[in-house]
Amino acid sequence: MRVTFKHAVLSVLLLLVLPFSAARAQSILRDAETEAFLHKASDPLFLAAGLNPKSVHLYLIHDNSINAFVAGGQNIFIHSGLILAADDVNEFLGVMAHETCHIACGHRVRRADAASIAGTTSILSMVLGAAAILAGGGDAGMGIFMAGQSMAQGQYLAYSRGQESEADLAGARYLEEAGVPGEGMIAFFEKLRDQEIFAQIRQDPYVRSHPLNRTRIMQLQEAVETSPYAGKGPNEDLNEQFTRLKAKLAGYLFEPRRTLRDYPLSDKSASARYARVYAYHKALEWDLALAETDALIQMEPDNAYFHEIKGQILFENGRVQESLPVFRKAVQLAPKEPLIATALGQAMVSTEDDKLMAEAIPILEDATRQDRGNSFAWFNLAKAYAWVGREAEASLATAERFYSAGAPMQAVMHAQRAMQAFDEGTPEWLRAQDILYVSEEAAEKMRKYQEERRRNENRRRFEETSFTNPLSHE
């Protein structure tokens, strides 16, 4: 059996939704190492702002433009292009500190220019998704957000200049309380300020939604210069992790030729090897990719993420049995990383071996308890349940899968089946009922939106035809 890169369940930089167009591919990227880093780096800022870090959800969006925004409450969406544009971790943290204020300072956000973007959906999908996250527990409701985003991305949130200035100063204060120099925020904003002279179509979304001007930057400089951490460089450990994250993203998102140019073979650093792993992976140069992962593991034998990517390469190359001990090692080193556990569970399920199938069930159950929005874990758990004859649990897991994947109509169908299979009032029955109610509401909202969108499109086409057809004026 050969598992292809396209169809494999990637726990390493996992694409959770398909792009809505080839020209503007956007999706949620999930990766255990990346998510751990984002919270490790940003949680001190959330604490400085008086927020509970566990209540702030961070999502990495596959989009090369420079942007970050807050939507639906305590949800921060970060474009991959922003990370790739930052020179060091302090520049990235400067943006995160700024965005943190939009949550902590209670700023209201409004949508701008959404109607002019072909194929966009309402910002309401983000709000509904955030509400569903709370209703479903954990990240289970993320699917509703992704359902809206699978139709479109690229919503731009506009703030008043007053709110932006407040976010600058509050962000500088959060950085100081977290022990982070504020020069990174200034450096990044200076980098973006020059874009204000561009035509709007050439500007990055962050420039359009966060208007920058010299006065704001000078005001920010005054606040930063008084910090006791002024002039200090970034934390070495955190910056190394950020450098690896950038390399990982570059290798995953860019064409192999570009990656190998930016990270030549002469560079033996961990970040360069990381980038080349993905470049060779994309180029289907399996042996070269494995050689780089082995070099990484030799550098850091207890790094779970290095074992994870090696297991993934073996799995996607059809060497499933070889991948199992590698994934087991990764899970042993990082027992609280549900995405890594999902990769192990999927490899077990793919063997269709009775013993491994039974062994995969508790692993995947634990993964879904930690990460309820992991549709791939639910998919494999449902398959394992069905394999051992636990049909009722399979129906509920399938309902969870479609719910988290943003397919409310299918979620409704399987939730109804689960409710019929379980005794009324049991925890499983109640969970199926919750999925049913939330998914029915989401399906109706999506149906109404799609109908309105079709009507607007038909009206636009009619108006264009009427204008261009000379017979329509006779």
JSON list of C-alpha atoms in Angstrom, two decimals, residues 135-215:
[
{"chain": "A", "resi": 135, "resn": "ALA", "atom": "CA", "xyz": [-20.48, 25.23, 22.65]},
{"chain": "A", "resi": 136, "resn": "GLY", "atom": "CA", "xyz": [-18.64, 22.11, 21.57]},
{"chain": "A", "resi": 137, "resn": "GLY", "atom": "CA", "xyz": [-15.85, 22.14, 24.11]},
{"chain": "A", "resi": 138, "resn": "GLY", "atom": "CA", "xyz": [-12.20, 22.56, 23.23]},
{"chain": "A", "resi": 139, "resn": "ASP", "atom": "CA", "xyz": [-11.80, 23.26, 19.55]},
{"chain": "A", "resi": 140, "resn": "ALA", "atom": "CA", "xyz": [-14.66, 21.06, 18.40]},
{"chain": "A", "resi": 141, "resn": "GLY", "atom": "CA", "xyz": [-16.54, 23.99, 16.90]},
{"chain": "A", "resi": 142, "resn": "MET", "atom": "CA", "xyz": [-13.59, 25.03, 14.77]},
{"chain": "A", "resi": 143, "resn": "GLY", "atom": "CA", "xyz": [-15.25, 23.18, 11.92]},
{"chain": "A", "resi": 144, "resn": "ILE", "atom": "CA", "xyz": [-17.94, 25.81, 11.54]},
{"chain": "A", "resi": 145, "resn": "PHE", "atom": "CA", "xyz": [-15.33, 28.50, 11.19]},
{"chain": "A", "resi": 146, "resn": "MET", "atom": "CA", "xyz": [-13.49, 26.38, 8.64]},
{"chain": "A", "resi": 147, "resn": "ALA", "atom": "CA", "xyz": [-16.70, 25.79, 6.74]},
{"chain": "A", "resi": 148, "resn": "GLY", "atom": "CA", "xyz": [-17.04, 29.49, 6.18]},
{"chain": "A", "resi": 149, "resn": "GLN", "atom": "CA", "xyz": [-13.38, 29.85, 5.42]},
{"chain": "A", "resi": 150, "resn": "SER", "atom": "CA", "xyz": [-13.40, 26.99, 2.94]},
{"chain": "A", "resi": 151, "resn": "MET", "atom": "CA", "xyz": [-15.71, 29.18, 0.86]},
{"chain": "A", "resi": 152, "resn": "ALA", "atom": "CA", "xyz": [-13.41, 32.14, 1.25]},
{"chain": "A", "resi": 153, "resn": "GLN", "atom": "CA", "xyz": [-10.67, 33.78, 3.25]},
{"chain": "A", "resi": 154, "resn": "GLY", "atom": "CA", "xyz": [-9.09, 37.19, 3.15]},
{"chain": "A", "resi": 155, "resn": "GLN", "atom": "CA", "xyz": [-11.49, 39.18, 5.29]},
{"chain": "A", "resi": 156, "resn": "TYR", "atom": "CA", "xyz": [-9.87, 42.43, 6.33]},
{"chain": "A", "resi": 157, "resn": "LEU", "atom": "CA", "xyz": [-10.68, 43.87, 9.73]},
{"chain": "A", "resi": 158, "resn": "ALA", "atom": "CA", "xyz": [-10.49, 47.63, 10.09]},
{"chain": "A", "resi": 159, "resn": "TYR", "atom": "CA", "xyz": [-9.86, 49.48, 13.30]},
{"chain": "A", "resi": 160, "resn": "SER", "atom": "CA", "xyz": [-9.96, 53.16, 14.13]},
{"chain": "A", "resi": 161, "resn": "ARG", "atom": "CA", "xyz": [-6.66, 54.96, 14.37]},
{"chain": "A", "resi": 162, "resn": "GLY", "atom": "CA", "xyz": [-7.36, 55.60, 18.04]},
{"chain": "A", "resi": 163, "resn": "GLN", "atom": "CA", "xyz": [-7.68, 51.92, 18.74]},
{"chain": "A", "resi": 164, "resn": "GLU", "atom": "CA", "xyz": [-4.52, 51.22, 16.78]},
{"chain": "A", "resi": 165, "resn": "SER", "atom": "CA", "xyz": [-2.57, 53.77, 18.78]},
{"chain": "A", "resi": 166, "resn": "GLU", "atom": "CA", "xyz": [-3.91, 52.31, 22.02]},
{"chain": "A", "resi": 167, "resn": "ALA", "atom": "CA", "xyz": [-2.92, 48.82, 20.86]},
{"chain": "A", "resi": 168, "resn": "ASP", "atom": "CA", "xyz": [0.61, 50.07, 20.11]},
{"chain": "A", "resi": 169, "resn": "LEU", "atom": "CA", "xyz": [1.15, 51.49, 23.59]},
{"chain": "A", "resi": 170, "resn": "ALA", "atom": "CA", "xyz": [-0.57, 48.63, 25.39]},
{"chain": "A", "resi": 171, "resn": "GLY", "atom": "CA", "xyz": [1.45, 46.17, 23.32]},
{"chain": "A", "resi": 172, "resn": "ALA", "atom": "CA", "xyz": [4.68, 47.90, 24.35]},
{"chain": "A", "resi": 173, "resn": "ARG", "atom": "CA", "xyz": [3.58, 47.60, 27.98]},
{"chain": "A", "resi": 174, "resn": "TYR", "atom": "CA", "xyz": [2.81, 43.87, 27.59]},
{"chain": "A", "resi": 175, "resn": "LEU", "atom": "CA", "xyz": [6.23, 43.32, 26.01]},
{"chain": "A", "resi": 176, "resn": "GLU", "atom": "CA", "xyz": [7.95, 45.08, 28.89]},
{"chain": "A", "resi": 177, "resn": "GLU", "atom": "CA", "xyz": [6.03, 43.07, 31.51]},
{"chain": "A", "resi": 178, "resn": "ALA", "atom": "CA", "xyz": [6.95, 39.88, 29.64]},
{"chain": "A", "resi": 179, "resn": "GLY", "atom": "CA", "xyz": [10.63, 40.88, 29.56]},
{"chain": "A", "resi": 180, "resn": "VAL", "atom": "CA", "xyz": [10.72, 41.35, 25.79]},
{"chain": "A", "resi": 181, "resn": "PRO", "atom": "CA", "xyz": [12.46, 44.35, 24.13]},
{"chain": "A", "resi": 182, "resn": "GLY", "atom": "CA", "xyz": [9.98, 46.49, 22.18]},
{"chain": "A", "resi": 183, "resn": "GLU", "atom": "CA", "xyz": [12.29, 47.36, 19.29]},
{"chain": "A", "resi": 184, "resn": "GLY", "atom": "CA", "xyz": [10.95, 44.37, 17.37]},
{"chain": "A", "resi": 185, "resn": "MET", "atom": "CA", "xyz": [7.51, 45.93, 17.15]},
{"chain": "A", "resi": 186, "resn": "ILE", "atom": "CA", "xyz": [8.96, 49.18, 15.82]},
{"chain": "A", "resi": 187, "resn": "ALA", "atom": "CA", "xyz": [11.21, 47.38, 13.32]},
{"chain": "A", "resi": 188, "resn": "PHE", "atom": "CA", "xyz": [8.30, 45.39, 11.93]},
{"chain": "A", "resi": 189, "resn": "PHE", "atom": "CA", "xyz": [6.01, 48.41, 11.69]},
{"chain": "A", "resi": 190, "resn": "GLU", "atom": "CA", "xyz": [8.75, 50.43, 10.00]},
{"chain": "A", "resi": 191, "resn": "LYS", "atom": "CA", "xyz": [9.06, 47.60, 7.50]},
{"chain": "A", "resi": 192, "resn": "LEU", "atom": "CA", "xyz": [5.34, 47.83, 6.74]},
{"chain": "A", "resi": 193, "resn": "ARG", "atom": "CA", "xyz": [4.99, 51.61, 6.82]},
{"chain": "A", "resi": 194, "resn": "ASP", "atom": "CA", "xyz": [6.64, 52.00, 3.43]},
{"chain": "A", "resi": 195, "resn": "GLN", "atom": "CA", "xyz": [3.79, 50.01, 1.91]},
{"chain": "A", "resi": 196, "resn": "GLU", "atom": "CA", "xyz": [1.33, 52.81, 2.63]},
{"chain": "A", "resi": 197, "resn": "ILE", "atom": "CA", "xyz": [2.42, 54.55, -0.55]},
{"chain": "A", "resi": 198, "resn": "PHE", "atom": "CA", "xyz": [1.49, 51.52, -2.65]},
{"chain": "A", "resi": 199, "resn": "ALA", "atom": "CA", "xyz": [-1.79, 51.24, -4.46]},
{"chain": "A", "resi": 200, "resn": "GLN", "atom": "CA", "xyz": [-4.24, 49.37, -2.23]},
{"chain": "A", "resi": 201, "resn": "ILE", "atom": "CA", "xyz": [-4.18, 46.28, -4.40]},
{"chain": "A", "resi": 202, "resn": "ARG", "atom": "CA", "xyz": [-0.43, 45.94, -3.79]},
{"chain": "A", "resi": 203, "resn": "GLN", "atom": "CA", "xyz": [-0.58, 46.49, -0.06]},
{"chain": "A", "resi": 204, "resn": "ASP", "atom": "CA", "xyz": [-0.51, 43.64, 2.39]},
{"chain": "A", "resi": 205, "resn": "PRO", "atom": "CA", "xyz": [-3.75, 43.23, 4.37]},
{"chain": "A", "resi": 206, "resn": "TYR", "atom": "CA", "xyz": [-2.05, 44.25, 7.59]},
{"chain": "A", "resi": 207, "resn": "VAL", "atom": "CA", "xyz": [-1.25, 47.66, 6.16]},
{"chain": "A", "resi": 208, "resn": "ARG", "atom": "CA", "xyz": [-4.83, 48.20, 5.02]},
{"chain": "A", "resi": 209, "resn": "SER", "atom": "CA", "xyz": [-6.41, 47.05, 8.27]},
{"chain": "A", "resi": 210, "resn": "HIS", "atom": "CA", "xyz": [-3.80, 48.56, 10.60]},
{"chain": "A", "resi": 211, "resn": "PRO", "atom": "CA", "xyz": [-3.04, 52.02, 9.13]},
{"chain": "A", "resi": 212, "resn": "LEU", "atom": "CA", "xyz": [0.50, 53.05, 10.04]},
{"chain": "A", "resi": 213, "resn": "ASN", "atom": "CA", "xyz": [1.92, 56.53, 10.19]},
{"chain": "A", "resi": 214, "resn": "ARG", "atom": "CA", "xyz": [5.09, 58.22, 11.37]},
{"chain": "A", "resi": 215, "resn": "THR", "atom": "CA", "xyz": [3.38, 59.82, 14.36]}
]
